[in-house]
PDB file of C-alpha atoms in Angstrom:
ATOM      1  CA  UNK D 178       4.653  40.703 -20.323  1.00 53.00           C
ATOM      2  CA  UNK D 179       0.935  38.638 -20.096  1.00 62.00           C
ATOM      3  CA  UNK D 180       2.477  35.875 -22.474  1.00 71.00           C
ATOM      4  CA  UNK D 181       6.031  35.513 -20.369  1.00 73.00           C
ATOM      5  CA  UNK D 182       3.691  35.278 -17.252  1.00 72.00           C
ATOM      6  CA  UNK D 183       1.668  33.008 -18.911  1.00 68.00           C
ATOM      7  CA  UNK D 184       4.895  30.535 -20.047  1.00 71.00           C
ATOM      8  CA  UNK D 185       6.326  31.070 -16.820  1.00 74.00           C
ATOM      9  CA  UNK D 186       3.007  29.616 -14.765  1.00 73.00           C
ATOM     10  CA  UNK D 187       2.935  26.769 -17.351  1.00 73.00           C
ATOM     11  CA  UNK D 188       6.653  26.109 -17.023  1.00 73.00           C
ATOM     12  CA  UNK D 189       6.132  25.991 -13.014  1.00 74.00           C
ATOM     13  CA  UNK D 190       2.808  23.778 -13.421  1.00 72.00           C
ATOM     14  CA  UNK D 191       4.496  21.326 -15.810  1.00 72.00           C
ATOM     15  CA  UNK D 192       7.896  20.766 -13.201  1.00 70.00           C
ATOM     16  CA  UNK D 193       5.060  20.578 -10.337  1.00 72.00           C
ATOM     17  CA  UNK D 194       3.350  18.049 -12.350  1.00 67.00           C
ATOM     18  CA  UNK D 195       6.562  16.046 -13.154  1.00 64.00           C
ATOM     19  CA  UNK D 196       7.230  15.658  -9.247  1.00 63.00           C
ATOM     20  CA  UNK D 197       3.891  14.651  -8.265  1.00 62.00           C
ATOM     21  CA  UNK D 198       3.573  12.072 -10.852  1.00 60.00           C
ATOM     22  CA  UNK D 199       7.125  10.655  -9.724  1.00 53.00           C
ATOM     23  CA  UNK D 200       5.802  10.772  -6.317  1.00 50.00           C
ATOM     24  CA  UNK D 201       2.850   8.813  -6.562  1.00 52.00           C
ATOM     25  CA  UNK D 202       4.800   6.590  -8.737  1.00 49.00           C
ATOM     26  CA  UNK D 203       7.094   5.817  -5.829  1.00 48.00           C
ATOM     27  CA  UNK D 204       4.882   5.857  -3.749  1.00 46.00           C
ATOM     28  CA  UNK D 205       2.538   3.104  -5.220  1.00 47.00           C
ATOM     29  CA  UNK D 206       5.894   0.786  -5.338  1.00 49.00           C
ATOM     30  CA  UNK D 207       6.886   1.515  -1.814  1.00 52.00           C
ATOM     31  CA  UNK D 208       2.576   0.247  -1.169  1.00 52.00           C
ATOM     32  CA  UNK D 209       3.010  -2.605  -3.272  1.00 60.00           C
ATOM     33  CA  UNK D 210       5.976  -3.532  -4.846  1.00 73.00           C
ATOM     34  CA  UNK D 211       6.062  -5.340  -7.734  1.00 83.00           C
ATOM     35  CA  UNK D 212       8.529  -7.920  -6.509  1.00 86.00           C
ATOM     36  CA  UNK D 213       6.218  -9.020  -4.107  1.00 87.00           C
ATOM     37  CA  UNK D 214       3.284 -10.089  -6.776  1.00 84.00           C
ATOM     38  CA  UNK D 215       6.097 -11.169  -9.081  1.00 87.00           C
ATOM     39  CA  UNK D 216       8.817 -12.935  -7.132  1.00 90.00           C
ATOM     40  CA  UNK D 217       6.478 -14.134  -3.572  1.00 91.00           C
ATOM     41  CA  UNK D 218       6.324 -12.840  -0.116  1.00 93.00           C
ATOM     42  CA  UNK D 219      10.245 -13.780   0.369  1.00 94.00           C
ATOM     43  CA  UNK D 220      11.518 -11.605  -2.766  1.00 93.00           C
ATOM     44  CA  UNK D 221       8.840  -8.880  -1.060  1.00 93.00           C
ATOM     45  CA  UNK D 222      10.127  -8.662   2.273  1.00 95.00           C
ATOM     46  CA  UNK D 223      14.112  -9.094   0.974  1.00 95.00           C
ATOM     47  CA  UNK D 224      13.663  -5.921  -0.956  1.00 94.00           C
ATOM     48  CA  UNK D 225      11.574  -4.175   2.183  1.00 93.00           C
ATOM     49  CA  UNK D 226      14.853  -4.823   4.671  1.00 94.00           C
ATOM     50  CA  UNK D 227      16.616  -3.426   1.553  1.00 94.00           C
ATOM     51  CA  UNK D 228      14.416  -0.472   1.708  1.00 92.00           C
ATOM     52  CA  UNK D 229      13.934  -0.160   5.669  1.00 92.00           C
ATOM     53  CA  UNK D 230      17.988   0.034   5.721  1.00 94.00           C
ATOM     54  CA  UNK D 231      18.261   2.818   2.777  1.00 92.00           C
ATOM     55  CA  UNK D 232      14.931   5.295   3.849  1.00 90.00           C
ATOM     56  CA  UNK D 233      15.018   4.709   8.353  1.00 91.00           C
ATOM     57  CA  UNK D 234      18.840   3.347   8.309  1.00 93.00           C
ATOM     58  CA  UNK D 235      17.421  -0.254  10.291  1.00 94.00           C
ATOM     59  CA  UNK D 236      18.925  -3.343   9.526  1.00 96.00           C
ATOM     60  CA  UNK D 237      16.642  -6.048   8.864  1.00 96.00           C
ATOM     61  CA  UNK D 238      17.503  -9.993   9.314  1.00 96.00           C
ATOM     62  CA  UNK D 239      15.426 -11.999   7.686  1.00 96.00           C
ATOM     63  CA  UNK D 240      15.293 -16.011   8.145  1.00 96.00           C
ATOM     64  CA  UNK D 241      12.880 -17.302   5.515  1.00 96.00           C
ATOM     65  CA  UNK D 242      12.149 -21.021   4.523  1.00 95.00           C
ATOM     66  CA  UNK D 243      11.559 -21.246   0.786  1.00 93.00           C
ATOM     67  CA  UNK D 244       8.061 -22.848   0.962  1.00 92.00           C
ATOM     68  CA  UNK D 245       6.815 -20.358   3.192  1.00 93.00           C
ATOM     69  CA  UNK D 246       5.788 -18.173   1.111  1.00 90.00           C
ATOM     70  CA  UNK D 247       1.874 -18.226   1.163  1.00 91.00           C
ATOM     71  CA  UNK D 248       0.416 -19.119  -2.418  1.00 85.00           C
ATOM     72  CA  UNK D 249      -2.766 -16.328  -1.968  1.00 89.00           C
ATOM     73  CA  UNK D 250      -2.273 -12.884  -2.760  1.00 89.00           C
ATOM     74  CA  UNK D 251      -4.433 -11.898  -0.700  1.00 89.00           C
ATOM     75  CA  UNK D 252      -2.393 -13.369   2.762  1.00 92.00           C
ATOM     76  CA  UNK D 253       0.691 -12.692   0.598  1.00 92.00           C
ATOM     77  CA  UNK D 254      -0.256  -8.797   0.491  1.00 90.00           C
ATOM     78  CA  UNK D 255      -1.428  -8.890   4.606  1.00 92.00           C
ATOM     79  CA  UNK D 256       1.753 -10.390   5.952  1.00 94.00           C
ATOM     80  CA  UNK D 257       3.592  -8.076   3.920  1.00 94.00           C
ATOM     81  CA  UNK D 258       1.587  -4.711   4.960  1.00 91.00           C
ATOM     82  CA  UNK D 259       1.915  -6.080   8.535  1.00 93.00           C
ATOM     83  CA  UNK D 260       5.549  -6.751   8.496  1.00 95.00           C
ATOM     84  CA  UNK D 261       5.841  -3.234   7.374  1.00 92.00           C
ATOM     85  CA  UNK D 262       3.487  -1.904   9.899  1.00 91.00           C
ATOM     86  CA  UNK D 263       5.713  -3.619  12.675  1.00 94.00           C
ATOM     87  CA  UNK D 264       8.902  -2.331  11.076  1.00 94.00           C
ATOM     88  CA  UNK D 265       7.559   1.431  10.986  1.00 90.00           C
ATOM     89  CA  UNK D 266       6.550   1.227  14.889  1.00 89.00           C
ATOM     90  CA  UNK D 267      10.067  -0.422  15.481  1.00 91.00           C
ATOM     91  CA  UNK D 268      11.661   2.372  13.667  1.00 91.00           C
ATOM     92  CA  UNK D 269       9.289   4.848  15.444  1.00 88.00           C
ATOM     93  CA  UNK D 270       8.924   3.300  19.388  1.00 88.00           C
ATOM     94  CA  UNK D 271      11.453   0.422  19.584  1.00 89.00           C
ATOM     95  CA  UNK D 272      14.788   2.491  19.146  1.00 89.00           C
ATOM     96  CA  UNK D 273      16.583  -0.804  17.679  1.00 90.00           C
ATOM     97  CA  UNK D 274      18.772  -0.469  15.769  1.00 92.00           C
ATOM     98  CA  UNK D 275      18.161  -4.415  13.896  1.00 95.00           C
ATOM     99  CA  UNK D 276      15.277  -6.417  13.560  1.00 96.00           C
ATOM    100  CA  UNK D 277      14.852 -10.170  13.223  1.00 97.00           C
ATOM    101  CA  UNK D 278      11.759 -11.499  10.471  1.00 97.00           C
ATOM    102  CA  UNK D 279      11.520 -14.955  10.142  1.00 97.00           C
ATOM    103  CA  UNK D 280       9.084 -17.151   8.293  1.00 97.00           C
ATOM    104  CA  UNK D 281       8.546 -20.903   8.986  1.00 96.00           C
ATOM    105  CA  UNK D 282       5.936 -22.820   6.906  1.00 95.00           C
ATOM    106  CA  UNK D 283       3.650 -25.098   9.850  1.00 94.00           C
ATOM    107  CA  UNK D 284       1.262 -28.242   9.620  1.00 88.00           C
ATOM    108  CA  UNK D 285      -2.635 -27.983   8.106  1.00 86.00           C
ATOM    109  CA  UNK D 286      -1.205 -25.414   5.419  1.00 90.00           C
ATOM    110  CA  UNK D 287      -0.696 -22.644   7.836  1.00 95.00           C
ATOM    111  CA  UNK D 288       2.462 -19.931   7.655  1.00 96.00           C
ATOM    112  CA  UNK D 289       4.342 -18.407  10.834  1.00 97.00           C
ATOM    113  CA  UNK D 290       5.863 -14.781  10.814  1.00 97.00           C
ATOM    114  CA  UNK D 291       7.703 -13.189  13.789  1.00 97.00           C
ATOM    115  CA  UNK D 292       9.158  -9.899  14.033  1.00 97.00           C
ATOM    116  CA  UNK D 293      11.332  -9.275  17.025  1.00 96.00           C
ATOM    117  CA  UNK D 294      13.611  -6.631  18.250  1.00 95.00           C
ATOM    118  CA  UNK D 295      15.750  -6.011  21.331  1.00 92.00           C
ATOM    119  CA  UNK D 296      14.323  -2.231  22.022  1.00 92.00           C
ATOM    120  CA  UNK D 297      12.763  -0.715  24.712  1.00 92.00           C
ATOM    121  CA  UNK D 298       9.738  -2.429  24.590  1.00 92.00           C
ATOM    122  CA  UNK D 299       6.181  -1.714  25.912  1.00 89.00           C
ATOM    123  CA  UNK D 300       3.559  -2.626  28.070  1.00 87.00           C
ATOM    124  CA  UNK D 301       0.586  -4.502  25.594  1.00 84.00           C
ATOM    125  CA  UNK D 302      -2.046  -3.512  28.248  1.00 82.00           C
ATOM    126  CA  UNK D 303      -1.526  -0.342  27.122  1.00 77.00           C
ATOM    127  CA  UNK D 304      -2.751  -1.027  23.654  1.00 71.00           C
ATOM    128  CA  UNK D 305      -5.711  -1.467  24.956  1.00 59.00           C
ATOM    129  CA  UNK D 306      -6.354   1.617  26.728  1.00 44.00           C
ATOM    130  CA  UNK D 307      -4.577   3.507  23.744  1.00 45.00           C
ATOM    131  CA  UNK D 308      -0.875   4.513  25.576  1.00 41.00           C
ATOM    132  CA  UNK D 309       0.987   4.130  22.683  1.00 45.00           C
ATOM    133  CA  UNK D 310       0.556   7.123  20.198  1.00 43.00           C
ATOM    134  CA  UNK D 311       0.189   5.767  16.894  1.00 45.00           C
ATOM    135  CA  UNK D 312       1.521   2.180  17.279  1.00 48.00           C
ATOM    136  CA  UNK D 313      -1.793   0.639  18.898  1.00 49.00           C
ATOM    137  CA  UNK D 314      -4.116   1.271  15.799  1.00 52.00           C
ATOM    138  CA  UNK D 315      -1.939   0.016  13.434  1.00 78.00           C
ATOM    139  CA  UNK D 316      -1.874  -3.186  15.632  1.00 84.00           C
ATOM    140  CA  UNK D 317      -5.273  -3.481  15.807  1.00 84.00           C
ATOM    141  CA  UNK D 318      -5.616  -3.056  12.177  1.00 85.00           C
ATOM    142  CA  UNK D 319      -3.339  -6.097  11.261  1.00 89.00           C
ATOM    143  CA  UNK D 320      -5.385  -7.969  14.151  1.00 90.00           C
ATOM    144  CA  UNK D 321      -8.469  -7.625  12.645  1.00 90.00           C
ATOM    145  CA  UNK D 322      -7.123  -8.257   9.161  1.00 90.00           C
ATOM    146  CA  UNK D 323      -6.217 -11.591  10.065  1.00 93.00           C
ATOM    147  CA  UNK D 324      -8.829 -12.631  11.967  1.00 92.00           C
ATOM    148  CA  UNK D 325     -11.003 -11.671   8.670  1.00 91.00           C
ATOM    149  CA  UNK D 326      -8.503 -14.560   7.017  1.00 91.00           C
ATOM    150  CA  UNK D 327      -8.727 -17.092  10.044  1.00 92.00           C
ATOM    151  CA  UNK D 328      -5.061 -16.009  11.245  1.00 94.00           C
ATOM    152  CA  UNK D 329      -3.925 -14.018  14.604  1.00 95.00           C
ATOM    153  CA  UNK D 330      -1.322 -12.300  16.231  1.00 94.00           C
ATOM    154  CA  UNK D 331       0.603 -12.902  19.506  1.00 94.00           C
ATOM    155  CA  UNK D 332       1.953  -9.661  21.186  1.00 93.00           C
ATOM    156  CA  UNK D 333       4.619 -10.107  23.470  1.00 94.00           C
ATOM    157  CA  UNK D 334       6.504  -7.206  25.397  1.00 93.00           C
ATOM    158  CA  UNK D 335       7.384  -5.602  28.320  1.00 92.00           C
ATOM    159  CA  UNK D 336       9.125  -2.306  29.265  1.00 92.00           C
ATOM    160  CA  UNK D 337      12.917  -2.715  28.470  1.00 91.00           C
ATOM    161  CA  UNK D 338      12.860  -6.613  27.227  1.00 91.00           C
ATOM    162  CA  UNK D 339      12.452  -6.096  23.526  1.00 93.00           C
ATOM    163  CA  UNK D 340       9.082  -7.206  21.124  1.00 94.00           C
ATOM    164  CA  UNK D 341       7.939 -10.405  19.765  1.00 96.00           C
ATOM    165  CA  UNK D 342       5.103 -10.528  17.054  1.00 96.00           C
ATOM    166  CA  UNK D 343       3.771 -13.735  16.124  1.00 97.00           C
ATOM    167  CA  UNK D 344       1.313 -14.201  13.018  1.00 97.00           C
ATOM    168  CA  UNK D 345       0.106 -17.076  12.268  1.00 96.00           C
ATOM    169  CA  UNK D 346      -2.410 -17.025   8.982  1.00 95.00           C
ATOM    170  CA  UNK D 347      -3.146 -19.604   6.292  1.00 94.00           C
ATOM    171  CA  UNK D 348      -1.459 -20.631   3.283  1.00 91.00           C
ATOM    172  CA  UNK D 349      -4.473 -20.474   1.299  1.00 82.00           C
ATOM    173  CA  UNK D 350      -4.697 -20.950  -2.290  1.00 70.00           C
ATOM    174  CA  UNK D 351      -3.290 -19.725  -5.812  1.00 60.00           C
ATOM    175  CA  UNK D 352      -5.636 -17.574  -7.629  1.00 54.00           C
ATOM    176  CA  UNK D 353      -7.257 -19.663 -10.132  1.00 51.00           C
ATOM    177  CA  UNK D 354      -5.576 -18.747 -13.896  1.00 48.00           C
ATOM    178  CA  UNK D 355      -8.818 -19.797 -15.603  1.00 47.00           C
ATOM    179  CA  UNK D 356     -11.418 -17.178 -16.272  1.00 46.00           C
ATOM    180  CA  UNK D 357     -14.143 -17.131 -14.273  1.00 47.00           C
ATOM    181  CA  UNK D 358     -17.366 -17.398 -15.482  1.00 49.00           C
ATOM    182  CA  UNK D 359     -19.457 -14.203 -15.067  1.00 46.00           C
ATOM    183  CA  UNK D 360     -22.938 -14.073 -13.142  1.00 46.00           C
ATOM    184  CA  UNK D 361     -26.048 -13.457 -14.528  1.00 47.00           C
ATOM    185  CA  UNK D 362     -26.171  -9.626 -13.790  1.00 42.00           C
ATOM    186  CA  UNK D 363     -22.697  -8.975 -15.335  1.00 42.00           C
ATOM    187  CA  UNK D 364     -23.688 -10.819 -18.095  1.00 45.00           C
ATOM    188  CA  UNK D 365     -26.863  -9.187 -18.136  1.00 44.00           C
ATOM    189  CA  UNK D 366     -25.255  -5.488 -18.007  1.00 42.00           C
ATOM    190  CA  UNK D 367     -26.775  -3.438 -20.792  1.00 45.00           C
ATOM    191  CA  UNK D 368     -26.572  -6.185 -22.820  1.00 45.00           C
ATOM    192  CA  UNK D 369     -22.417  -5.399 -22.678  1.00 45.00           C
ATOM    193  CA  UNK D 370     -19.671  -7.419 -22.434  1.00 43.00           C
ATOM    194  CA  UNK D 371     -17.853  -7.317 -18.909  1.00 39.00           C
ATOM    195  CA  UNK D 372     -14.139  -6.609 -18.665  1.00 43.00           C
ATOM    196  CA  UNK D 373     -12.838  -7.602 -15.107  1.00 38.00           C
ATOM    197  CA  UNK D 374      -9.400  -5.645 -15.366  1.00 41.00           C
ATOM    198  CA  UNK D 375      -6.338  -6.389 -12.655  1.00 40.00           C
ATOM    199  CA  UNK D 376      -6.120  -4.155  -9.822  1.00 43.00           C
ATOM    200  CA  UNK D 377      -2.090  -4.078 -10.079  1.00 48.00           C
ATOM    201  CA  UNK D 378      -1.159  -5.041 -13.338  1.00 51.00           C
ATOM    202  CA  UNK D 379      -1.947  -2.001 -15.766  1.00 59.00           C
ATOM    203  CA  UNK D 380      -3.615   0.264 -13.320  1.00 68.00           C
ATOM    204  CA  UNK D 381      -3.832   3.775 -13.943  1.00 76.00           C
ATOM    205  CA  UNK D 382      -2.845   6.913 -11.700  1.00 82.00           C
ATOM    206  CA  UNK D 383      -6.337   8.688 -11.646  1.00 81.00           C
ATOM    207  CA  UNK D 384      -6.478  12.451 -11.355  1.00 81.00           C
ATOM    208  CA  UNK D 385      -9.632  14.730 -10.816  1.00 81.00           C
ATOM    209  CA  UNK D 386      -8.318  18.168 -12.183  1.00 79.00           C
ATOM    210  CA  UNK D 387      -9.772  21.153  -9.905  1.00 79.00           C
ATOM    211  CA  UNK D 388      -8.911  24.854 -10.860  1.00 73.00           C
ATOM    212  CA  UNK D 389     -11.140  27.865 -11.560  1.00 68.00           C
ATOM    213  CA  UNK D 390      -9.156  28.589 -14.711  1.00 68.00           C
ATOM    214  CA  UNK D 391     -10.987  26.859 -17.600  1.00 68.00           C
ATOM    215  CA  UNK D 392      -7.494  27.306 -19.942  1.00 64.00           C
ATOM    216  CA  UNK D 393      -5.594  26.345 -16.703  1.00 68.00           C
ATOM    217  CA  UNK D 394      -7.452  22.788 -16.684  1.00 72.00           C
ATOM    218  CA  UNK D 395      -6.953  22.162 -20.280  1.00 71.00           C
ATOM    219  CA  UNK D 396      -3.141  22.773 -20.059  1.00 68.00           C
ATOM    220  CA  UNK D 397      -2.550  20.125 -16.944  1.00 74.00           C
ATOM    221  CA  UNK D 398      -5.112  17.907 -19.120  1.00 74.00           C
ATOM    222  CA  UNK D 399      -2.998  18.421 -22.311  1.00 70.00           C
ATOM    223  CA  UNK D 400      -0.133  17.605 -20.538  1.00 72.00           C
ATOM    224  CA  UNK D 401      -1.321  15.199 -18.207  1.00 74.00           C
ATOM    225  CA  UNK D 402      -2.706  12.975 -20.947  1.00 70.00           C
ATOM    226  CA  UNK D 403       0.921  12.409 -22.290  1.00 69.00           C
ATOM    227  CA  UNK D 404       1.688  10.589 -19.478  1.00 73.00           C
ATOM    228  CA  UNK D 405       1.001   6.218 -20.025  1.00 74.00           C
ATOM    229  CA  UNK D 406      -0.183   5.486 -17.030  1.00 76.00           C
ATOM    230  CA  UNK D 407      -2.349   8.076 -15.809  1.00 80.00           C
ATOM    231  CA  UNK D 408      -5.594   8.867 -16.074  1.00 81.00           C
ATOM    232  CA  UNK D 409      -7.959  12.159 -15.784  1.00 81.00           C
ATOM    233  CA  UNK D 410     -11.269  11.250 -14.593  1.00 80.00           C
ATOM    234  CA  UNK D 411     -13.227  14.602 -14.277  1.00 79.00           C
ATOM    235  CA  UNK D 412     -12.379  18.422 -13.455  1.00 76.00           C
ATOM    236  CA  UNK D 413     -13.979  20.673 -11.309  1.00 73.00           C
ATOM    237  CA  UNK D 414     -14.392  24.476 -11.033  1.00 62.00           C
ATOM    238  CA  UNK D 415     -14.415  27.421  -8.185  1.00 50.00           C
ATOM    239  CA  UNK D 416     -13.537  24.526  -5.463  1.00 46.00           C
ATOM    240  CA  UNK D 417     -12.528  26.818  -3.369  1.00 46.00           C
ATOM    241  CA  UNK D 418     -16.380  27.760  -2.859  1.00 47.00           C
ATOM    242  CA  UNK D 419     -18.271  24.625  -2.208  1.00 47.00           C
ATOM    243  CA  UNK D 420     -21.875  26.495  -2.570  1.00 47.00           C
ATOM    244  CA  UNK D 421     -20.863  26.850  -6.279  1.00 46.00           C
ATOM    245  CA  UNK D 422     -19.140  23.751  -7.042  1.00 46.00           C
ATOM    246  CA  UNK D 423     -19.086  22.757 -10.426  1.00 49.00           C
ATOM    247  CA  UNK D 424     -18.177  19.165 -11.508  1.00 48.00           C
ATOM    248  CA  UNK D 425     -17.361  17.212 -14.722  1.00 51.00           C
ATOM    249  CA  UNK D 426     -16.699  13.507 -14.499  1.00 52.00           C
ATOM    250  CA  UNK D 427     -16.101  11.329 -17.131  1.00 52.00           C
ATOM    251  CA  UNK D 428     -17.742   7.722 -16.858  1.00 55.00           C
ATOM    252  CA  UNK D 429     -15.794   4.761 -15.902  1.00 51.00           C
TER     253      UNK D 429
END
């Protein structure tokens, strides 16, 4: 009876296991999509609409001129995030049923993005004073984001007239393909060579294991470290009582 119990609890752990890992899996493409690193901005947001339409059933137009797309990664990933920010607050406030993206390339190197929809629309003054439950911080998010890049964004709406979003950012510059030389206190790190790994390419799902069950731990670890592209970077016991916490990480 202990040993069914036993292959039963592993059996249940193991299909638990399976679905979180698919989850996060999913869920770091829906963050970050591959496309978008590999194909541009353009490829990114063509297989967003795609996604808007199958997961929040909007239909997304999108008007793109092929040397918009910026050349940074790091304006590529912003306008991205924020066009999906202003889809989810479309889906969630707007009660469209389409929206319009377009992307226009401008003079001095700099890239214009509009979302638009013909919903209800808002008052922006009451962004400010925080009327709009859950739409006004992601707005100030993607404001402040850009202004950290030199861009902006334009708000304009008004009760039953629809949204406009204008962002206007900079092109900026491909990442440089070269290696970088190292500074002195990398080079200087214990006498150690420095490996600067991507942050997309190759990353690793990591996973702090916490149960009070020593054999428990080693059986998600066991099965756990069959899996590519994940990686366990400590365990933890009785975390249910954080007087008596007891942790074991393992160096990065």
């Amino acid at each position: 009876m202990g040993d069914d119990l036993v292959k039963q609890a592993a059996r249940e752990a193991e299909e638990l296991l399976d679905e979180c890992i698919g989850s996060s899996r999913s869920l770091t493409s829906e963050l970050s999509p591959p496309i978008l690193h590999e194909g541009g901005l353009i490829a990114g947001l063509e297989w967003l609409a795609r996604w808007m339409a199958d997961k929040h059933g909007i239909f997304v137009e999108l008007d793109a001129q092929p040397d918009a797309s910026p050349a940074a990664e790091d304006v590529k990933a912003l306008l991205f995030e924020s066009v999906r920010e202003l889809l989810f607050n479309a889906v969630k406030h707007s009660g469209a049923k389409s929206v319009l993206v377009s992307l226009r390339r401008l003079k001095d190197d700099l890239v214009h993005l509009v979302v638009s929809d013909t919903g209800r629309g808002f008052d922006p003054k009451a962004l400010k004073l925080g009327g709009i439950s859950g739409g006004g911080f992601g707005l100030f998010s993607i404001r402040e984001r850009l202004e950290l890049i030199g861009g902006h964004i334009e708000i304009d709406s008004a009760p039953g007239e629809g949204s406009r979003f204008a962002i206007t950012a900079p092109m900026g510059k491909p990442a440089v393909s070269e290696p970088q030389a190292l500074s002195a206190e990398a080079q200087a790190l214990d006498g150690h060579a420095v490996h600067v790994a991507s942050s997309i390419e190759g990353a690793k799902i990591r996973v702090m294991l916490a149960d009070d069950h020593v054999v428990m731990r080693e059986g998600l670890a066991l099965l756990l470290g069959a899996e590519p592209d994940v990686e366990i970077v400590g365990e933890a016991a009785d975390v249910l009582r954080p007087s008596n916490w007891r942790v074991r990480c393992t160096p990065t």
